[in-house]
PDB file of C-alpha atoms in Angstrom:
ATOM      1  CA  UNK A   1       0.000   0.000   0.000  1.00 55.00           C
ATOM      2  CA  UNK A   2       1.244   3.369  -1.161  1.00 56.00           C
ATOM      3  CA  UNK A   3       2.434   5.428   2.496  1.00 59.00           C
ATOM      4  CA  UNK A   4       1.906   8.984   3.324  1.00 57.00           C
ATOM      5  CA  UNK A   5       4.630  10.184   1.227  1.00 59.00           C
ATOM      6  CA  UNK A   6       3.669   9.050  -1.885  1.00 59.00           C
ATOM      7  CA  UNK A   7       0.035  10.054  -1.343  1.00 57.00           C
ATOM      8  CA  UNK A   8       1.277  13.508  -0.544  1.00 58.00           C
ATOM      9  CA  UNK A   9       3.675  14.032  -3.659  1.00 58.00           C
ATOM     10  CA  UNK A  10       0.431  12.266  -5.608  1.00 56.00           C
ATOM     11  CA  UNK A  11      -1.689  15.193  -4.292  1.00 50.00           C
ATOM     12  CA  UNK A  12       0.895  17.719  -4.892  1.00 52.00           C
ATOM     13  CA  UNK A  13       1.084  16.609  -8.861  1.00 61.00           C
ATOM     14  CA  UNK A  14      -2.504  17.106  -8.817  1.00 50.00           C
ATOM     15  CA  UNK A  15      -2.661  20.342  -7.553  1.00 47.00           C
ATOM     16  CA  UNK A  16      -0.165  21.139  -9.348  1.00 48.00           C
ATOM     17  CA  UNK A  17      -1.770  20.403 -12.664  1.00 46.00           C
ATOM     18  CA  UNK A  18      -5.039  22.483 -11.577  1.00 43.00           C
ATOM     19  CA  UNK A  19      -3.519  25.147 -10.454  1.00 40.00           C
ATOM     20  CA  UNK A  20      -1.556  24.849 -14.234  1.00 40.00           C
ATOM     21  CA  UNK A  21      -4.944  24.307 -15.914  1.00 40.00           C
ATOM     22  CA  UNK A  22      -5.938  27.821 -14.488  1.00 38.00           C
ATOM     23  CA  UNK A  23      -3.243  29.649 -15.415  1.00 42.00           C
ATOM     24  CA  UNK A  24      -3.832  28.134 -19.227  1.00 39.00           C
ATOM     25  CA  UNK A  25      -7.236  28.771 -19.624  1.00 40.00           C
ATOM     26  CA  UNK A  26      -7.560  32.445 -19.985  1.00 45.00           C
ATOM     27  CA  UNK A  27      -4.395  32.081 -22.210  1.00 46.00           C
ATOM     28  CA  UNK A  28      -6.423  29.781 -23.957  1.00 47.00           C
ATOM     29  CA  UNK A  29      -9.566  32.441 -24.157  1.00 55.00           C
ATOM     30  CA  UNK A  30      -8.007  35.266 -24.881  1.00 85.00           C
ATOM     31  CA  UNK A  31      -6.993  37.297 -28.349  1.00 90.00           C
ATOM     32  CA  UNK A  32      -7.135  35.195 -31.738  1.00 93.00           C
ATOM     33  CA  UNK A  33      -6.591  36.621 -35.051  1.00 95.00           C
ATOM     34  CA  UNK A  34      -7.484  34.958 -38.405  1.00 94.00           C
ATOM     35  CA  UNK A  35      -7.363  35.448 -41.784  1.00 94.00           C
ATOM     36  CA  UNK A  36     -10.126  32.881 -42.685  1.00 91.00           C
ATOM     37  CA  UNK A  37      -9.241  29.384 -43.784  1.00 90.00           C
ATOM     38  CA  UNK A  38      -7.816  29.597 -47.456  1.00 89.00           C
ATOM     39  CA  UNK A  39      -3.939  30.324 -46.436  1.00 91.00           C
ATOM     40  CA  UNK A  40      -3.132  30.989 -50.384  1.00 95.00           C
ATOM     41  CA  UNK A  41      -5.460  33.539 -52.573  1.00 95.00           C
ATOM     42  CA  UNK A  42      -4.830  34.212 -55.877  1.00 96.00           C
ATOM     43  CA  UNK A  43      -5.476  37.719 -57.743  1.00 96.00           C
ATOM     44  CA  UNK A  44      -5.393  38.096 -61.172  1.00 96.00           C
ATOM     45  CA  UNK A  45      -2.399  41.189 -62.584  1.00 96.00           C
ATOM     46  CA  UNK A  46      -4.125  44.667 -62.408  1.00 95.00           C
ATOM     47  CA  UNK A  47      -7.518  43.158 -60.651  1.00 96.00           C
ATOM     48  CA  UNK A  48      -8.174  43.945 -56.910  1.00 97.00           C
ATOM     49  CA  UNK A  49      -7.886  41.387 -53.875  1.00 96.00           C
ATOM     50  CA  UNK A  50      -9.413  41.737 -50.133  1.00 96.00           C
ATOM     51  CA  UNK A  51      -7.155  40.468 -47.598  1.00 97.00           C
ATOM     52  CA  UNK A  52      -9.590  39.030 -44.985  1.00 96.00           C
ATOM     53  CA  UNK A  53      -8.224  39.808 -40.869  1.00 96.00           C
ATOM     54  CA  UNK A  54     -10.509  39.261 -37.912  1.00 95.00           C
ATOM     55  CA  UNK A  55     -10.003  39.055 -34.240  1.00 94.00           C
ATOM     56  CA  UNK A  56     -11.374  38.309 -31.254  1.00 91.00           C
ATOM     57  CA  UNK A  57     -11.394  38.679 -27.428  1.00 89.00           C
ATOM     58  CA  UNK A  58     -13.030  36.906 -24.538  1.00 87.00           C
ATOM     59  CA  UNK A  59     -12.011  39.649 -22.624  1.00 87.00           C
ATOM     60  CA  UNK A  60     -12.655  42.931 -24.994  1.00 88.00           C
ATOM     61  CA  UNK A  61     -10.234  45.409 -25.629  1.00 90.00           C
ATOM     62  CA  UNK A  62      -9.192  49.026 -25.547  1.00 90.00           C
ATOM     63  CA  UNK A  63      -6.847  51.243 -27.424  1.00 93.00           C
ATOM     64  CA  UNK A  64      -6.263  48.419 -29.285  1.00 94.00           C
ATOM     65  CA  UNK A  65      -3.434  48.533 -32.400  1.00 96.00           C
ATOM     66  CA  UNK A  66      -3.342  46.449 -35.078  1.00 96.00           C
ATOM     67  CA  UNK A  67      -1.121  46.421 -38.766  1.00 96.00           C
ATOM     68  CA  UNK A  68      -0.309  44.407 -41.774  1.00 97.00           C
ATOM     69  CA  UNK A  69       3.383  43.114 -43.057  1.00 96.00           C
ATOM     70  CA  UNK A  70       4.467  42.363 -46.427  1.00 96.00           C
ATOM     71  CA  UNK A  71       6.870  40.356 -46.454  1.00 91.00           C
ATOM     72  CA  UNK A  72       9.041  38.248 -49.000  1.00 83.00           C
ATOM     73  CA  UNK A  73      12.814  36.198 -48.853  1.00 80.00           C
ATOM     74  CA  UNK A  74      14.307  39.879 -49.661  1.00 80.00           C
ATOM     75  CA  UNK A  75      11.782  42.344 -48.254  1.00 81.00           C
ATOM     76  CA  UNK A  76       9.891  43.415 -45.077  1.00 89.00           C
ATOM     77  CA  UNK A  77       7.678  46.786 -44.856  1.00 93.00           C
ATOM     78  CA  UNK A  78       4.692  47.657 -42.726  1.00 95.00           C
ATOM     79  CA  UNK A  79       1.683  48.562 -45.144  1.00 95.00           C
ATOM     80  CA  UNK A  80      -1.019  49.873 -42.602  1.00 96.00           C
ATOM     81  CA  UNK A  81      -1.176  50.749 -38.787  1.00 96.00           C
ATOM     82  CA  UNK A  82      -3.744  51.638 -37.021  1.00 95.00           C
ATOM     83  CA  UNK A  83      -5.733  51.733 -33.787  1.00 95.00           C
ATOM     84  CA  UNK A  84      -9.096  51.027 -32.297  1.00 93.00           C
ATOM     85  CA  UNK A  85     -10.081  53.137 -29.211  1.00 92.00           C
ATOM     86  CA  UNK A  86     -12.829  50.758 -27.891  1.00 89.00           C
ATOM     87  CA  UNK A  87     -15.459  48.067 -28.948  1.00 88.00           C
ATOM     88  CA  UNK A  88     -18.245  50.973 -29.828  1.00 88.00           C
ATOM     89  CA  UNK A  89     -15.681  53.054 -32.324  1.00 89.00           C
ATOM     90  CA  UNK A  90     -14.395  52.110 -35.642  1.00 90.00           C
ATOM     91  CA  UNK A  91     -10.921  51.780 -36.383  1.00 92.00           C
ATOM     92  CA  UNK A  92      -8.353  54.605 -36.979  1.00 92.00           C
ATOM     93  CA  UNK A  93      -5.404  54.429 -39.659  1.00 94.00           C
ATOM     94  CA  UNK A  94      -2.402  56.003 -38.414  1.00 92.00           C
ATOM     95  CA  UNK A  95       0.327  55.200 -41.005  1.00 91.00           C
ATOM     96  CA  UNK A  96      -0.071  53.728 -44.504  1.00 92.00           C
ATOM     97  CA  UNK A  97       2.679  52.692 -46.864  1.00 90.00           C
ATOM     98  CA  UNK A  98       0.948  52.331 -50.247  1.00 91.00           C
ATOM     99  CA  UNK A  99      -2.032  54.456 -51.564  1.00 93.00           C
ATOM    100  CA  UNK A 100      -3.676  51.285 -53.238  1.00 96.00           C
ATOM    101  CA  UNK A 101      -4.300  50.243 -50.062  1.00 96.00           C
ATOM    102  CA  UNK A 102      -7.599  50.789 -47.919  1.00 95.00           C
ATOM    103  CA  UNK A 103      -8.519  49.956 -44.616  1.00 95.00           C
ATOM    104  CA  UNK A 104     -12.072  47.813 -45.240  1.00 92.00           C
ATOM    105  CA  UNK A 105     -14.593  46.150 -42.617  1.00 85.00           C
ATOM    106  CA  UNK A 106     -16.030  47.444 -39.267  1.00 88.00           C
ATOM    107  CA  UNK A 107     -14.798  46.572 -35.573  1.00 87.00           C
ATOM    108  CA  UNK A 108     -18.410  47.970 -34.400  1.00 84.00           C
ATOM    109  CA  UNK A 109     -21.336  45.419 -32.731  1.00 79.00           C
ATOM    110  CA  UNK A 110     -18.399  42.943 -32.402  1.00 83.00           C
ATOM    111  CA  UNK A 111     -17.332  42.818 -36.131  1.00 88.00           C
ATOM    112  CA  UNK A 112     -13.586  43.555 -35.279  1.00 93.00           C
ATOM    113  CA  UNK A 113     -13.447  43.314 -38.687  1.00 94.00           C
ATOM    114  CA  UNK A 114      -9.815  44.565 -40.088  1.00 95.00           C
ATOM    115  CA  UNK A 115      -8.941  43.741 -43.567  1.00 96.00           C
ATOM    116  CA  UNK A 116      -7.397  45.261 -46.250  1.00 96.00           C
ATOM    117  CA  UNK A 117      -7.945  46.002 -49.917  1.00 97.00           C
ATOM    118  CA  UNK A 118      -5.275  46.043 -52.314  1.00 96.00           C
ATOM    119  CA  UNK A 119      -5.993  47.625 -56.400  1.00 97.00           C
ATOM    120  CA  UNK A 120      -4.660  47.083 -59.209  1.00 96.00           C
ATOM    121  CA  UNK A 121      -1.801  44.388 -57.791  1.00 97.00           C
ATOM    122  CA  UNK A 122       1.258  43.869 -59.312  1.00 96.00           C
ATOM    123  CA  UNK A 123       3.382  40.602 -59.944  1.00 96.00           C
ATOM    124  CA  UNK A 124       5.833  41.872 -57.312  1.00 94.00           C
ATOM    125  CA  UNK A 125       2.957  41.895 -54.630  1.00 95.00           C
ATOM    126  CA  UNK A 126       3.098  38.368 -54.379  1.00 96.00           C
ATOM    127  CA  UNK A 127       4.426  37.309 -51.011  1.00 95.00           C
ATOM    128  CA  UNK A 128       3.207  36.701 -47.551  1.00 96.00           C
ATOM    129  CA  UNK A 129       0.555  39.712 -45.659  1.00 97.00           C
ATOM    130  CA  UNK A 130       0.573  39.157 -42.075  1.00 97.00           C
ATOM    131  CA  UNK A 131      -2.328  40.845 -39.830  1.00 97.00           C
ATOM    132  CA  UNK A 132      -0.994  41.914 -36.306  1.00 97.00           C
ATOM    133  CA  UNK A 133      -3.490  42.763 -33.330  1.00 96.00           C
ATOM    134  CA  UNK A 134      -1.593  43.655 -29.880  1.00 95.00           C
ATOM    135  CA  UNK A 135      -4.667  44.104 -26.864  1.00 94.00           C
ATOM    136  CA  UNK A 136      -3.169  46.515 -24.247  1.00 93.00           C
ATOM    137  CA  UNK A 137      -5.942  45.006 -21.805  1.00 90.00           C
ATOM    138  CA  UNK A 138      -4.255  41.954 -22.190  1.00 90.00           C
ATOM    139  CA  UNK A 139      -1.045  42.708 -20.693  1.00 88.00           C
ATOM    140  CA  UNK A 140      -0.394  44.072 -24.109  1.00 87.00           C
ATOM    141  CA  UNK A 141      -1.167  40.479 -25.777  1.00 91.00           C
ATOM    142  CA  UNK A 142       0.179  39.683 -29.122  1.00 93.00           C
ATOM    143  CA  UNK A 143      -1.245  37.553 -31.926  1.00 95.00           C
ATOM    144  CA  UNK A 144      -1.154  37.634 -35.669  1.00 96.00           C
ATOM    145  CA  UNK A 145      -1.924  35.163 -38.943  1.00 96.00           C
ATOM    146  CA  UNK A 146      -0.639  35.058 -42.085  1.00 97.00           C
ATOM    147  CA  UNK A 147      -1.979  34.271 -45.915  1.00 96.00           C
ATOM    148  CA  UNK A 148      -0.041  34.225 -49.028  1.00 97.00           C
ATOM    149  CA  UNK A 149      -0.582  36.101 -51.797  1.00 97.00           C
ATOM    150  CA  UNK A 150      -0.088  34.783 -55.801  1.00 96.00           C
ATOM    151  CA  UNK A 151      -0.103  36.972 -58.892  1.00 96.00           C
ATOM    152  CA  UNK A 152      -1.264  35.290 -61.568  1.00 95.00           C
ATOM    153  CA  UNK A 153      -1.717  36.155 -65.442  1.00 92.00           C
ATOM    154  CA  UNK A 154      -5.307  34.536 -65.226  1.00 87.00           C
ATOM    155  CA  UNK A 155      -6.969  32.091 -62.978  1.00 80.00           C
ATOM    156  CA  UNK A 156      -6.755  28.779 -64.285  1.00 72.00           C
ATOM    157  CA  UNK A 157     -10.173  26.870 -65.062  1.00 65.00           C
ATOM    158  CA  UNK A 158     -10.903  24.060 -62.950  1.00 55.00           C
ATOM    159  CA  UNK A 159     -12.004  21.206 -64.994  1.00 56.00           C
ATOM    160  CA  UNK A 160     -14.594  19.068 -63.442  1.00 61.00           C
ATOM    161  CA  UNK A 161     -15.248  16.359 -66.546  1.00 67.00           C
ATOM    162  CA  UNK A 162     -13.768  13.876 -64.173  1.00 68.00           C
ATOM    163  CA  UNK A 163     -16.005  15.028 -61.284  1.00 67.00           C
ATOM    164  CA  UNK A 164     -19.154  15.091 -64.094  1.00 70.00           C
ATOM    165  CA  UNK A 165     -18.160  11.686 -65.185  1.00 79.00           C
ATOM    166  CA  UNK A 166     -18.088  10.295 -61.563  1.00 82.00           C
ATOM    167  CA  UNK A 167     -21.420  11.804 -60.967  1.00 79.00           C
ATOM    168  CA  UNK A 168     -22.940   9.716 -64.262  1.00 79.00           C
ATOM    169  CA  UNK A 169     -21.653   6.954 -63.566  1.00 80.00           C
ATOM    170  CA  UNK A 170     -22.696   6.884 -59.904  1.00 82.00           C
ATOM    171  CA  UNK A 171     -26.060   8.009 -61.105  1.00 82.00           C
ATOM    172  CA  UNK A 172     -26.725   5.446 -63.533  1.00 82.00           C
ATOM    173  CA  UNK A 173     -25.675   2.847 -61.273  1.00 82.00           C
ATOM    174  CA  UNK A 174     -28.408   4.014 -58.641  1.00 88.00           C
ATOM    175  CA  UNK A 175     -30.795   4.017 -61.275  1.00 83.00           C
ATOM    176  CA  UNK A 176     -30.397   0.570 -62.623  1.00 82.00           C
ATOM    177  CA  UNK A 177     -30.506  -0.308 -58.726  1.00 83.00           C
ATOM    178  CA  UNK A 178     -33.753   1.174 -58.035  1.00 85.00           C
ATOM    179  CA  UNK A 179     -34.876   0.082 -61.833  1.00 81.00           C
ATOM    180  CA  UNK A 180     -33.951  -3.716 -60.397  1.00 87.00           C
ATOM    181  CA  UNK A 181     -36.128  -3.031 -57.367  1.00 83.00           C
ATOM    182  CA  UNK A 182     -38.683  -2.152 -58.988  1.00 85.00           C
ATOM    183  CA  UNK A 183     -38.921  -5.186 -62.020  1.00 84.00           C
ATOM    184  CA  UNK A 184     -37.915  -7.296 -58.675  1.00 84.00           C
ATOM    185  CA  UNK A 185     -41.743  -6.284 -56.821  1.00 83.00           C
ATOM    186  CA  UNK A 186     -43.242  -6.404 -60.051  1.00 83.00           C
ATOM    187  CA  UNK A 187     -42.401 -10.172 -61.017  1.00 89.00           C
ATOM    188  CA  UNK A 188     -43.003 -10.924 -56.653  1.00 87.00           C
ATOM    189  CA  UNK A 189     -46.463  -9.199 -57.638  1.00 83.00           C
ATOM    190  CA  UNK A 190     -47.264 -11.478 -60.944  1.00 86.00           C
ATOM    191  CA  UNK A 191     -45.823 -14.561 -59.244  1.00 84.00           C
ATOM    192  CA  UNK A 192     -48.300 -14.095 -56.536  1.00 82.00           C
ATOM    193  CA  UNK A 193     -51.109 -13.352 -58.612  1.00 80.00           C
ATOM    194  CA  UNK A 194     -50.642 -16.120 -60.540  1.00 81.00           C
ATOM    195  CA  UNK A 195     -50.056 -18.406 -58.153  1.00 80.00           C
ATOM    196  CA  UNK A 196     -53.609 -17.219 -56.113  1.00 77.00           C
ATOM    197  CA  UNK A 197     -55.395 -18.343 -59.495  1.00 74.00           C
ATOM    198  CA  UNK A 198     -54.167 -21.764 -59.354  1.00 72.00           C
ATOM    199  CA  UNK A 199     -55.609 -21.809 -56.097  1.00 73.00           C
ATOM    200  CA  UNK A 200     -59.092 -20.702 -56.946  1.00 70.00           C
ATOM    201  CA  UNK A 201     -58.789 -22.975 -60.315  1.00 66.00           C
ATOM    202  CA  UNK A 202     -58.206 -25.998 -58.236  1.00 66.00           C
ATOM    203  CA  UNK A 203     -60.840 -24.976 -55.424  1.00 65.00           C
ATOM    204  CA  UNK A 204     -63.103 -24.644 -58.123  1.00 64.00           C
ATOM    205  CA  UNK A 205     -62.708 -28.135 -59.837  1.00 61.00           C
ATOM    206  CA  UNK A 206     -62.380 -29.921 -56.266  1.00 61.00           C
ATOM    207  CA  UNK A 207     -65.763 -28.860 -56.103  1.00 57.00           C
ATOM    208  CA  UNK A 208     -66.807 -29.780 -59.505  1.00 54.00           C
ATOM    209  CA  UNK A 209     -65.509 -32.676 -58.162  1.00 51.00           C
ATOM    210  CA  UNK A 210     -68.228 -33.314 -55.359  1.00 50.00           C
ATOM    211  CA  UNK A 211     -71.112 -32.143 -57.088  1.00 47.00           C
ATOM    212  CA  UNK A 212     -71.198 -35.427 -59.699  1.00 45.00           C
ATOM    213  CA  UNK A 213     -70.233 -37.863 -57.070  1.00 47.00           C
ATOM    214  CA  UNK A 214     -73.391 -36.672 -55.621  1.00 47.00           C
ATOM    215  CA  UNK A 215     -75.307 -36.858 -58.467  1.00 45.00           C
ATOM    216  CA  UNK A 216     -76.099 -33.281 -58.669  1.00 45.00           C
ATOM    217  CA  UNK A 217     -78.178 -31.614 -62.456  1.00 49.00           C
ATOM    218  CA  UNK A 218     -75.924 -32.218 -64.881  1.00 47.00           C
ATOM    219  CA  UNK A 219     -73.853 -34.913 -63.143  1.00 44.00           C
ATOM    220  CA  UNK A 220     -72.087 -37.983 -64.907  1.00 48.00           C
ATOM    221  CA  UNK A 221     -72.730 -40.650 -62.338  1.00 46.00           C
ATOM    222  CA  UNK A 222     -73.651 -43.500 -64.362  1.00 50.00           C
ATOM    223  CA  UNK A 223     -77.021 -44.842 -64.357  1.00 51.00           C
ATOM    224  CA  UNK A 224     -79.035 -48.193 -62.654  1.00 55.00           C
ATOM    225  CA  UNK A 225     -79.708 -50.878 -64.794  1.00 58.00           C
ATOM    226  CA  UNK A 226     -83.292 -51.523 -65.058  1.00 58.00           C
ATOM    227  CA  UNK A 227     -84.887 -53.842 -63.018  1.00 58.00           C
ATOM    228  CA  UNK A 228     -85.523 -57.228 -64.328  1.00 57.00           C
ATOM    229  CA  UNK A 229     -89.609 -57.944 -64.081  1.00 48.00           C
TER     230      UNK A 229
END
């Protein structure tokens, strides 16, 4: 049986994990960012892309500062900064790199909505936009996500013949399934309609049957000799 000593250092591990547990859980509660669940979008040369960024915070936040970075192998800038002063006020844009870019959404009725729209995009935009939100009620909590960004000539057509094809196929089998069904009850239905006439054919002449042996109108039960005088 385990003695006092190891029942004590058991209880201290558990405590020890609670007490952890706490400690974890508003980390675990507190300020997300996202940028939606496509990491890779694609804009076409000269064409327009949103760059999607929203966050949230069990705990709300104040004076709140958020920006985007562009950033590639050779090159790092800050393209927007900019603050929100509550959850009841819109956000504020304090610096801005590029002109093509606009601050778009609305952190108002809990939309703490902060993406950016970038015009007429160039090849050399392609790279990685990262969305940073720091919450000063947080202890001055930092998060931040990240989506990638591909200039493309034109966006390629997806071709779904396989997918159409797939779709036939598994179509017509489930119609020459329920077609089989169907001819299946139909022959069950004939077989037992048939089968019920036999019946009544051979009721019918078992009683045919009866009605001569008892010498019934129109009976062949074969007739007395005369008597002899």
């Amino acid at each position: 049986m385990p003695g006092a000593g190891d029942r004590g250092k058991a209880l201290a591990r558990w405590l020890g994990t609670g007490l952890l547990g706490l400690f974890l859980l508003p980390a675990s509660l507190s300020l997300e960012v996202t940028v939606g669940k496509a990491t890779t979008i694609y804009a076409v040369n000269g064409t327009e892309i949103l760059l999607p960024c929203t966050f949230s915070s069990c705990f709300g936040f104040e004076n709140l500062r958020f920006w985007w970075t562009y950033n590639t192998s050779d090159s790092y800038r800050i393209l927007i900064d900019g603050t929100v002063k509550n959850e009841k006020s819109d956000p504020k844009v304090r610096l801005k790199d590029d002109d093509r870019i606009t601050l778009e959404g609305s952190t108002k009725e809990k939309m703490n909505n902060i993406s950016i729209m970038l015009r007429s995009v160039e090849f050399s935009d392609t790279g990685k936009y990262t969305c940073h939100v720091k919450n000063p009620k947080e202890k001055g909590l930092e998060n931040n996500a990240t989506i990638f960004l591909q200039v493309v000539d034109k966006l390629e057509e997806v071709d779904n013949t396989v997918t159409l094809i797939i779709l036939a196929v598994v179509g017509g089998v489930i119609g020459l399934l329920v077609c089989i069904l169907l001819l299946k009850k139909l022959i069950t239905f004939i077989l037992k309609k048939t089968r019920e006439k036999k019946k009544e054919c051979l009721v019918s002449s078992s009683g045919n049957g009866d009605n001569t042996e008892n010498g019934l109108p129109g009976s062949k039960a074969e007739e007395k000799p005369p008597t002899k005088v």
